[in-house]
Amino acid sequence: MKFEEIEQIEEQYQVETYAKMNIAVETGRGAWVWTSEGEKYLDLYGGHAVCATGHSHPHVVRAIQEQAEKVLFYSNLVYSEIRAKAAEKLVAIAPESITKAFFCNSGTEANENAMRMARFATGREKIISFTGGFHGRSADSISATFLGKYRDLGKPNVPGHVCAEFGNLDSVRELADDQTAAILLEPIQSMAGVTEAPPEFFKGLREICDAHGIVLIFDEVQTGVGRTGNWFFSGSEFAGGVEADIITLAKSLGSGVPVGACLVNDKVSRNIKTNDLGTTFGGGMLAMAATVATLEAIEKDRMRENIAAVESHLRERLKEVEEVVAVHGKGGLIGIEFADNCKPVHQKLLDRRIITGTSSNPKILRLLPPLSVKKEEIDLLIDALNERGAG
Ligand SMILES: Cc1ncc(COP(=O)(O)O)c(C=O)c1O
């Protein structure tokens, strides 16, 4: 089908969601996608922060194919070898205090369950989250989302949510008390414009949580699964070694097959009884095969080491781009700050067949490339920003 036809049918039959780019993606390999018109695009947005292993990584594709031949699905009503492997592997790569995994299907669902687990663990209801944070669009997650217009879209909001200022410990101290179940945050606020906080902030949060018996939840839907060069932000040097009680994951975890997860410590899991939590699809065999293969591919291809090296290269090369005033983020979660609104830059790049992301900060262009992206592919971005090379 030609692009115009696909566009017309989608517009006619699909409910409005995001503002779309004017391309229809048909195939993908590594950091590249090909469109219905046979045009090749460099995808530095990684299929919306999802394709950490690159598009259709052969190891992941093979694992999905093999699993599909065996059995597509059975729920947590039965045991499963591939689910056992996925849970064991995730706990093995997680910070030391994490001992168990709960599987679901998306980022918002992981956050909903994390907040519920915190309420089970504490018997309290109040949740502190932050200015600029985004946690998803289901009722509890959107109520914890204080970025822009989102919270209002979820009205009536779930009661018990309060907002502190990201990076400001005093604002957290004012709200934290013995009625607080959880502090929930994106350790790097992606959609806000890749906003960071220093390790001292995370150390302070841990102290506040410990003083009041509050559960600390890191929403690592974007920062998790190798994105920063570490498997997780929790426990890393960026967090000052601080470990969250619950880490929520989605996006990259299944390389594009929908998977969400909460990784939890004993303090959290010991309060959860049979039937307190559940989901039909969470932990299904196809999703678990994708999860195991994703983690294996990241390990086998040394993608965490790669993305750390690519980040250094990118930072160095961005010094050549006059309009860039600052570079934010870690590893493969990068915010390029321009002196002015970067929407025209985003469009110029798209015209030169390079996909990047915007953010809620008009001056910040976001990159969330596959963790396997090559330095030479980053060079194509620099050339395009400087308007060199073939257009
Ligand atoms: C940090 C963060 N948390 C949660 C979500 C929600 O994830 P999902 O869209 O899978 O529900 C997102 C989605 O962009 C996110 O970036």
CSV table of C-alpha atoms and ligand atoms in Angstrom, one decimal:
chain,number,residue,atom,x,y,z
A,1,MET,CA,0.0,0.0,0.0
A,2,LYS,CA,1.2,3.5,-0.7
A,3,PHE,CA,1.6,6.0,2.2
A,4,GLU,CA,-1.4,8.2,1.3
A,5,GLU,CA,-3.7,5.2,1.3
A,6,ILE,CA,-2.4,3.9,4.7
A,7,GLU,CA,-2.7,7.4,6.2
A,8,GLN,CA,-6.2,7.9,4.9
A,9,ILE,CA,-7.4,4.5,6.3
A,10,GLU,CA,-5.8,5.1,9.7
A,11,GLU,CA,-7.2,8.6,10.0
A,12,GLN,CA,-10.6,7.2,9.1
A,13,TYR,CA,-10.7,4.2,11.4
A,14,GLN,CA,-8.3,4.9,14.3
A,15,VAL,CA,-9.1,7.1,17.3
A,16,GLU,CA,-6.7,10.0,17.5
A,17,THR,CA,-3.6,9.3,19.7
A,18,TYR,CA,-0.2,11.0,19.1
A,19,ALA,CA,0.7,13.6,16.5
A,20,LYS,CA,2.2,11.3,13.9
A,21,MET,CA,5.2,11.6,11.6
A,22,ASN,CA,4.3,11.4,7.9
A,23,ILE,CA,5.8,8.0,7.3
A,24,ALA,CA,4.5,4.4,7.5
A,25,VAL,CA,7.1,2.1,8.9
A,26,GLU,CA,7.3,-1.4,7.2
A,27,THR,CA,10.5,-3.0,8.3
A,28,GLY,CA,13.4,-2.4,10.6
A,29,ARG,CA,16.9,-3.6,11.4
A,30,GLY,CA,19.2,-2.2,14.0
A,31,ALA,CA,19.0,1.6,14.1
A,32,TRP,CA,17.2,1.7,10.7
A,33,VAL,CA,13.6,1.5,9.6
A,34,TRP,CA,12.3,1.4,6.0
A,35,THR,CA,9.0,3.0,5.0
A,36,SER,CA,6.1,2.0,2.7
A,37,GLU,CA,7.8,4.1,0.0
A,38,GLY,CA,11.1,2.2,0.4
A,39,GLU,CA,12.8,5.1,2.1
A,40,LYS,CA,15.4,4.4,4.8
A,41,TYR,CA,15.4,6.4,8.1
A,42,LEU,CA,17.9,6.4,10.9
A,43,ASP,CA,15.9,5.9,14.1
A,44,LEU,CA,17.5,7.7,16.9
A,45,TYR,CA,14.2,7.6,18.8
A,46,GLY,CA,14.3,3.8,19.0
A,47,GLY,CA,10.7,3.1,18.1
A,48,HIS,CA,9.5,5.4,21.0
A,49,ALA,CA,12.2,4.3,23.5
A,50,VAL,CA,11.3,0.7,23.1
A,51,CYS,CA,13.8,-0.9,20.7
A,52,ALA,CA,16.8,-1.0,22.9
A,53,THR,CA,18.2,-4.0,21.1
A,54,GLY,CA,17.7,-2.4,17.7
A,55,HIS,CA,14.7,-3.1,15.5
A,56,SER,CA,14.0,-6.8,15.1
A,57,HIS,CA,17.3,-8.1,16.6
A,58,PRO,CA,17.8,-11.6,15.2
A,59,HIS,CA,18.3,-13.2,18.6
A,60,VAL,CA,15.0,-11.7,19.9
A,61,VAL,CA,13.1,-12.6,16.7
A,62,ARG,CA,14.4,-16.2,16.8
A,63,ALA,CA,13.4,-16.6,20.5
A,64,ILE,CA,9.9,-15.3,19.7
A,65,GLN,CA,9.5,-17.6,16.7
A,66,GLU,CA,10.7,-20.6,18.7
A,67,GLN,CA,8.4,-19.8,21.6
A,68,ALA,CA,5.4,-19.2,19.2
A,69,GLU,CA,5.9,-22.7,17.8
A,70,LYS,CA,5.8,-24.2,21.4
A,71,VAL,CA,3.0,-22.3,23.1
A,72,LEU,CA,1.9,-18.7,22.8
A,73,PHE,CA,0.3,-18.2,26.1
A,74,TYR,CA,-0.6,-19.5,29.5
A,75,SER,CA,-1.1,-17.3,32.5
A,76,ASN,CA,0.3,-17.3,36.0
A,77,LEU,CA,-2.2,-20.1,36.8
A,78,VAL,CA,0.5,-22.5,35.7
A,79,TYR,CA,4.3,-22.6,36.1
A,80,SER,CA,6.5,-22.0,33.0
A,81,GLU,CA,10.2,-22.5,32.3
A,82,ILE,CA,10.6,-19.4,30.3
A,83,ARG,CA,8.9,-17.3,33.0
A,84,ALA,CA,11.1,-18.8,35.6
A,85,LYS,CA,14.1,-17.9,33.5
A,86,ALA,CA,12.9,-14.3,33.0
A,87,ALA,CA,12.3,-13.7,36.7
A,88,GLU,CA,15.6,-15.3,37.7
A,89,LYS,CA,17.6,-13.3,35.1
A,90,LEU,CA,16.0,-10.0,36.1
A,91,VAL,CA,16.7,-10.5,39.8
A,92,ALA,CA,20.3,-11.6,39.0
A,93,ILE,CA,21.0,-8.3,37.1
A,94,ALA,CA,19.1,-6.1,39.5
A,95,PRO,CA,20.6,-4.3,42.5
A,96,GLU,CA,21.4,-6.6,45.4
A,97,SER,CA,18.3,-5.9,47.5
A,98,ILE,CA,15.9,-6.9,44.7
A,99,THR,CA,14.6,-10.4,45.2
A,100,LYS,CA,11.5,-10.9,43.1
A,101,ALA,CA,9.7,-9.8,39.9
A,102,PHE,CA,6.1,-9.1,39.1
A,103,PHE,CA,5.2,-9.2,35.4
A,104,CYS,CA,2.5,-7.1,33.7
A,105,ASN,CA,2.1,-5.5,30.3
A,106,SER,CA,3.0,-1.8,30.2
A,107,GLY,CA,4.7,1.1,32.1
A,108,THR,CA,1.5,2.5,33.5
A,109,GLU,CA,0.4,-0.9,34.8
A,110,ALA,CA,3.8,-1.4,36.4
A,111,ASN,CA,3.4,1.9,38.2
A,112,GLU,CA,-0.2,1.2,39.3
A,113,ASN,CA,1.0,-2.1,40.8
A,114,ALA,CA,4.0,-0.5,42.4
A,115,MET,CA,1.9,2.0,44.2
A,116,ARG,CA,-0.6,-0.7,45.2
A,117,MET,CA,2.3,-2.8,46.6
A,118,ALA,CA,3.5,0.2,48.6
A,119,ARG,CA,0.1,0.7,50.1
A,120,PHE,CA,-0.1,-3.0,51.0
A,121,ALA,CA,3.4,-2.8,52.6
A,122,THR,CA,2.6,0.3,54.7
A,123,GLY,CA,-1.1,0.3,55.2
A,124,ARG,CA,-1.0,4.0,54.1
A,125,GLU,CA,-2.4,5.8,51.1
A,126,LYS,CA,-0.4,9.0,50.4
A,127,ILE,CA,1.9,9.0,47.4
A,128,ILE,CA,4.5,11.8,46.8
A,129,SER,CA,5.6,12.3,43.2
A,130,PHE,CA,7.3,15.2,41.4
A,131,THR,CA,6.9,18.3,39.2
A,132,GLY,CA,7.9,17.2,35.7
A,133,GLY,CA,7.3,13.5,36.3
A,134,PHE,CA,5.4,11.3,33.8
A,135,HIS,CA,4.1,7.9,35.0
A,136,GLY,CA,1.5,6.8,32.5
A,137,ARG,CA,-2.2,7.3,31.7
A,138,SER,CA,-4.2,4.9,33.8
A,139,ALA,CA,-6.0,6.3,36.9
A,140,ASP,CA,-3.4,6.1,39.6
A,141,SER,CA,-0.4,6.7,37.4
A,142,ILE,CA,-1.9,9.8,35.7
A,143,SER,CA,-2.8,11.1,39.2
A,144,ALA,CA,0.9,10.8,40.1
A,145,THR,CA,1.9,12.7,36.8
A,146,PHE,CA,2.4,16.3,37.5
A,147,LEU,CA,3.9,17.1,34.1
A,148,GLY,CA,1.9,19.5,32.0
A,149,LYS,CA,-1.7,18.8,31.2
A,150,TYR,CA,-1.7,15.0,31.8
A,151,ARG,CA,-3.1,14.9,35.3
A,152,ASP,CA,-6.2,16.9,34.2
A,153,LEU,CA,-6.8,14.4,31.5
A,154,GLY,CA,-7.3,11.8,34.2
A,155,LYS,CA,-9.9,13.6,36.2
A,156,PRO,CA,-11.4,12.7,38.6
A,157,ASN,CA,-7.9,11.9,40.0
A,158,VAL,CA,-7.2,9.2,42.6
A,159,PRO,CA,-7.0,10.9,46.0
A,160,GLY,CA,-3.9,10.9,48.1
A,161,HIS,CA,-1.4,12.2,45.5
A,162,VAL,CA,0.8,15.2,46.4
A,163,CYS,CA,3.6,16.9,44.5
A,164,ALA,CA,7.1,17.8,45.5
A,165,GLU,CA,9.7,19.7,43.5
A,166,PHE,CA,12.1,17.5,41.6
A,167,GLY,CA,15.6,17.9,43.0
A,168,ASN,CA,14.4,19.8,46.1
A,169,LEU,CA,14.7,17.7,49.2
A,170,ASP,CA,13.2,20.4,51.5
A,171,SER,CA,10.0,20.2,49.4
A,172,VAL,CA,9.9,16.4,50.0
A,173,ARG,CA,10.6,16.8,53.7
A,174,GLU,CA,7.6,19.1,54.0
A,175,LEU,CA,5.3,16.4,52.6
A,176,ALA,CA,6.8,13.2,53.9
A,177,ASP,CA,5.2,11.8,57.1
A,178,ASP,CA,4.0,8.7,58.7
A,179,GLN,CA,0.9,8.7,56.5
A,180,THR,CA,3.0,8.4,53.3
A,181,ALA,CA,3.1,5.1,51.5
A,182,ALA,CA,5.5,5.9,48.7
A,183,ILE,CA,7.8,8.3,47.0
A,184,LEU,CA,7.6,7.7,43.2
A,185,LEU,CA,9.9,9.3,40.7
A,186,GLU,CA,11.6,9.0,37.3
A,187,PRO,CA,15.2,9.2,38.3
A,188,ILE,CA,15.9,11.0,35.0
A,189,GLN,CA,12.7,12.8,33.9
A,190,SER,CA,12.6,12.0,30.2
A,191,MET,CA,9.5,13.7,28.9
A,192,ALA,CA,10.1,16.8,30.9
A,193,GLY,CA,13.3,17.3,28.8
A,194,VAL,CA,15.8,14.8,30.3
A,195,THR,CA,15.9,16.6,33.7
A,196,GLU,CA,18.5,15.2,36.1
A,197,ALA,CA,19.2,15.4,39.8
A,198,PRO,CA,22.5,14.8,41.6
A,199,PRO,CA,23.3,11.6,43.6
A,200,GLU,CA,22.8,13.6,46.9
A,201,PHE,CA,19.1,14.0,45.9
A,202,PHE,CA,18.6,10.2,45.8
A,203,LYS,CA,20.6,9.7,49.0
A,204,GLY,CA,18.3,12.3,50.7
A,205,LEU,CA,15.2,10.6,49.4
A,206,ARG,CA,16.5,7.2,50.8
A,207,GLU,CA,17.0,8.8,54.2
A,208,ILE,CA,13.6,10.4,54.2
A,209,CYS,CA,12.0,7.0,53.2
A,210,ASP,CA,13.9,5.2,55.9
A,211,ALA,CA,13.0,7.7,58.6
A,212,HIS,CA,9.3,7.4,57.9
A,213,GLY,CA,9.0,3.8,56.6
A,214,ILE,CA,8.1,5.0,53.1
A,215,VAL,CA,8.6,2.8,50.0
A,216,LEU,CA,10.9,4.3,47.4
A,217,ILE,CA,9.8,3.6,43.8
A,218,PHE,CA,12.0,4.4,40.8
A,219,ASP,CA,10.0,4.5,37.6
A,220,GLU,CA,12.7,3.1,35.3
A,221,VAL,CA,10.4,2.6,32.4
A,222,GLN,CA,12.9,4.7,30.4
A,223,THR,CA,16.1,4.5,32.4
A,224,GLY,CA,16.0,0.7,33.0
A,225,VAL,CA,17.2,-2.3,31.0
A,226,GLY,CA,20.7,-0.8,30.2
A,227,ARG,CA,19.6,2.6,28.9
A,228,THR,CA,22.0,4.6,31.0
A,229,GLY,CA,24.9,2.1,30.5
A,230,ASN,CA,24.0,0.5,33.8
A,231,TRP,CA,21.3,-2.2,33.9
A,232,PHE,CA,19.3,0.1,36.2
A,233,PHE,CA,19.6,3.6,37.5
A,234,SER,CA,18.8,2.2,41.0
A,235,GLY,CA,22.0,1.2,42.7
A,236,SER,CA,24.2,3.0,40.1
A,237,GLU,CA,26.7,5.7,40.7
A,238,PHE,CA,24.2,8.1,39.3
A,239,ALA,CA,21.9,7.4,42.2
A,240,GLY,CA,24.9,7.5,44.7
A,241,GLY,CA,24.4,3.8,45.1
A,242,VAL,CA,20.9,4.3,46.5
A,243,GLU,CA,18.6,1.3,45.8
A,244,ALA,CA,14.9,1.7,45.4
A,245,ASP,CA,12.5,-0.7,47.1
A,246,ILE,CA,10.6,-1.1,43.8
A,247,ILE,CA,11.8,-0.6,40.2
A,248,THR,CA,9.2,-0.4,37.5
A,249,LEU,CA,10.1,-1.4,33.9
A,250,ALA,CA,8.4,-1.6,30.5
A,251,LYS,CA,9.4,-0.1,27.1
A,252,SER,CA,12.8,-1.8,26.3
A,253,LEU,CA,12.1,-4.9,28.3
A,254,GLY,CA,10.6,-7.0,25.5
A,255,SER,CA,12.2,-5.2,22.5
A,256,GLY,CA,8.7,-4.3,21.3
A,257,VAL,CA,6.6,-7.2,22.6
A,258,PRO,CA,4.6,-5.5,25.4
A,259,VAL,CA,6.0,-6.4,28.8
A,260,GLY,CA,6.0,-4.5,32.1
A,261,ALA,CA,7.5,-5.5,35.4
A,262,CYS,CA,8.0,-4.4,39.0
A,263,LEU,CA,11.2,-5.6,40.6
A,264,VAL,CA,10.8,-5.6,44.4
A,265,ASN,CA,12.7,-6.2,47.6
A,266,ASP,CA,11.7,-8.5,50.5
A,267,LYS,CA,10.2,-5.6,52.5
A,268,VAL,CA,7.7,-5.2,49.7
A,269,SER,CA,7.1,-8.8,48.6
A,270,ARG,CA,6.5,-10.2,52.1
A,271,ASN,CA,3.3,-8.2,52.3
A,272,ILE,CA,1.8,-9.7,49.1
A,273,LYS,CA,-0.5,-12.7,49.4
A,274,THR,CA,-2.0,-15.0,46.8
A,275,ASN,CA,-4.6,-13.1,44.7
A,276,ASP,CA,-3.6,-9.6,46.0
A,277,LEU,CA,-2.2,-8.9,42.5
A,278,GLY,CA,-3.0,-10.3,39.1
A,279,THR,CA,-3.2,-9.8,35.4
A,280,THR,CA,-4.2,-12.2,32.7
A,281,PHE,CA,-1.5,-11.5,30.2
A,282,GLY,CA,1.5,-10.6,32.5
A,283,GLY,CA,4.1,-13.3,32.5
A,284,GLY,CA,2.8,-14.9,29.3
A,285,MET,CA,5.2,-17.1,27.5
A,286,LEU,CA,5.7,-15.0,24.3
A,287,ALA,CA,6.5,-11.9,26.4
A,288,MET,CA,8.8,-13.8,28.6
A,289,ALA,CA,10.7,-15.3,25.7
A,290,ALA,CA,11.1,-11.7,24.4
A,291,THR,CA,12.3,-10.6,27.8
A,292,VAL,CA,14.9,-13.3,28.2
A,293,ALA,CA,16.2,-12.8,24.6
A,294,THR,CA,16.3,-9.0,25.1
A,295,LEU,CA,18.5,-9.3,28.2
A,296,GLU,CA,20.7,-11.9,26.5
A,297,ALA,CA,21.1,-9.7,23.4
A,298,ILE,CA,22.1,-6.7,25.5
A,299,GLU,CA,24.7,-8.8,27.3
A,300,LYS,CA,26.0,-10.8,24.3
A,301,ASP,CA,26.5,-7.7,22.1
A,302,ARG,CA,27.9,-5.7,25.0
A,303,MET,CA,25.3,-3.0,24.3
A,304,ARG,CA,25.7,-1.3,27.8
A,305,GLU,CA,29.4,-0.8,27.1
A,306,ASN,CA,28.6,0.4,23.6
A,307,ILE,CA,26.0,3.0,24.6
A,308,ALA,CA,28.4,4.4,27.2
A,309,ALA,CA,31.1,4.8,24.5
A,310,VAL,CA,28.6,6.2,22.0
A,311,GLU,CA,27.4,8.8,24.6
A,312,SER,CA,31.0,10.1,25.0
A,313,HIS,CA,31.4,10.3,21.2
A,314,LEU,CA,28.0,12.1,20.9
A,315,ARG,CA,28.9,14.6,23.6
A,316,GLU,CA,32.3,15.3,21.9
A,317,ARG,CA,30.8,15.7,18.4
A,318,LEU,CA,27.9,17.9,19.6
A,319,LYS,CA,30.5,20.5,20.5
A,320,GLU,CA,30.7,21.1,16.8
A,321,VAL,CA,27.1,22.2,16.6
A,322,GLU,CA,26.8,25.9,17.3
A,323,GLU,CA,23.1,26.0,18.2
A,324,VAL,CA,23.6,23.4,21.0
A,325,VAL,CA,23.9,25.0,24.4
A,326,ALA,CA,23.9,21.9,26.7
A,327,VAL,CA,23.6,18.1,26.6
A,328,HIS,CA,21.6,16.3,29.3
A,329,GLY,CA,21.2,12.7,30.3
A,330,LYS,CA,23.1,9.5,30.4
A,331,GLY,CA,24.0,6.7,28.0
A,332,GLY,CA,21.1,6.4,25.5
A,333,LEU,CA,18.7,8.8,27.1
A,334,ILE,CA,20.0,12.2,25.9
A,335,GLY,CA,18.4,15.6,25.8
A,336,ILE,CA,20.1,18.1,23.4
A,337,GLU,CA,19.4,21.6,24.5
A,338,PHE,CA,19.2,24.3,21.8
A,339,ALA,CA,19.3,28.0,22.2
A,340,ASP,CA,15.8,28.3,20.7
A,341,ASN,CA,12.7,26.2,20.1
A,342,CYS,CA,14.0,22.9,18.5
A,343,LYS,CA,10.8,21.9,16.6
A,344,PRO,CA,12.3,23.2,13.3
A,345,VAL,CA,15.5,21.1,14.0
A,346,HIS,CA,13.3,18.0,14.6
A,347,GLN,CA,11.5,18.6,11.3
A,348,LYS,CA,14.8,19.3,9.5
A,349,LEU,CA,16.2,16.0,10.7
A,350,LEU,CA,13.1,14.2,9.7
A,351,ASP,CA,13.4,15.8,6.2
A,352,ARG,CA,16.9,14.3,6.1
A,353,ARG,CA,15.5,11.0,7.2
A,354,ILE,CA,16.6,11.0,10.8
A,355,ILE,CA,14.0,10.3,13.5
A,356,THR,CA,14.5,12.0,16.9
A,357,GLY,CA,12.1,12.9,19.7
A,358,THR,CA,10.8,16.2,21.1
A,359,SER,CA,10.0,16.7,24.8
A,360,SER,CA,7.7,19.0,26.8
A,361,ASN,CA,10.6,21.5,27.0
A,362,PRO,CA,10.5,23.2,23.6
A,363,LYS,CA,14.3,23.7,23.5
A,364,ILE,CA,15.1,20.0,24.2
A,365,LEU,CA,15.4,17.4,21.5
A,366,ARG,CA,15.5,13.8,22.8
A,367,LEU,CA,17.5,10.9,21.6
A,368,LEU,CA,16.6,7.3,22.7
A,369,PRO,CA,18.4,5.3,20.1
A,370,PRO,CA,18.9,1.5,20.2
A,371,LEU,CA,21.7,0.7,22.7
A,372,SER,CA,23.5,-0.9,19.7
A,373,VAL,CA,23.7,2.4,17.7
A,374,LYS,CA,27.1,2.9,16.1
A,375,LYS,CA,29.3,6.0,16.3
A,376,GLU,CA,29.1,6.3,12.5
A,377,GLU,CA,25.3,6.6,12.8
A,378,ILE,CA,25.8,9.4,15.4
A,379,ASP,CA,28.1,11.1,12.9
A,380,LEU,CA,25.2,11.2,10.4
A,381,LEU,CA,23.2,13.2,13.0
A,382,ILE,CA,26.0,15.6,13.5
A,383,ASP,CA,26.4,16.1,9.7
A,384,ALA,CA,22.6,16.7,9.4
A,385,LEU,CA,22.6,19.2,12.3
A,386,ASN,CA,25.5,21.0,10.5
A,387,GLU,CA,23.8,20.5,7.2
A,388,ARG,CA,26.7,18.5,5.7
A,389,GLY,CA,26.5,15.4,3.4
A,390,ALA,CA,23.7,14.2,1.2
A,391,GLY,CA,20.3,15.6,2.1
B,1,LIG,C1,8.8,7.2,32.7
B,1,LIG,C2,7.6,6.6,32.1
B,1,LIG,N1,6.8,5.9,33.0
B,1,LIG,C3,5.6,5.3,32.5
B,1,LIG,C4,5.3,5.4,31.2
B,1,LIG,C5,4.0,4.7,30.7
B,1,LIG,O1,4.3,3.6,30.0
B,1,LIG,P1,3.2,2.9,29.0
B,1,LIG,O2,3.0,3.9,27.9
B,1,LIG,O3,3.9,1.6,28.6
B,1,LIG,O4,2.0,2.7,29.8
B,1,LIG,C6,6.1,6.1,30.3
B,1,LIG,C7,5.7,6.2,28.9
B,1,LIG,O5,6.2,6.9,28.1
B,1,LIG,C8,7.3,6.7,30.8
B,1,LIG,O6,8.1,7.3,29.9
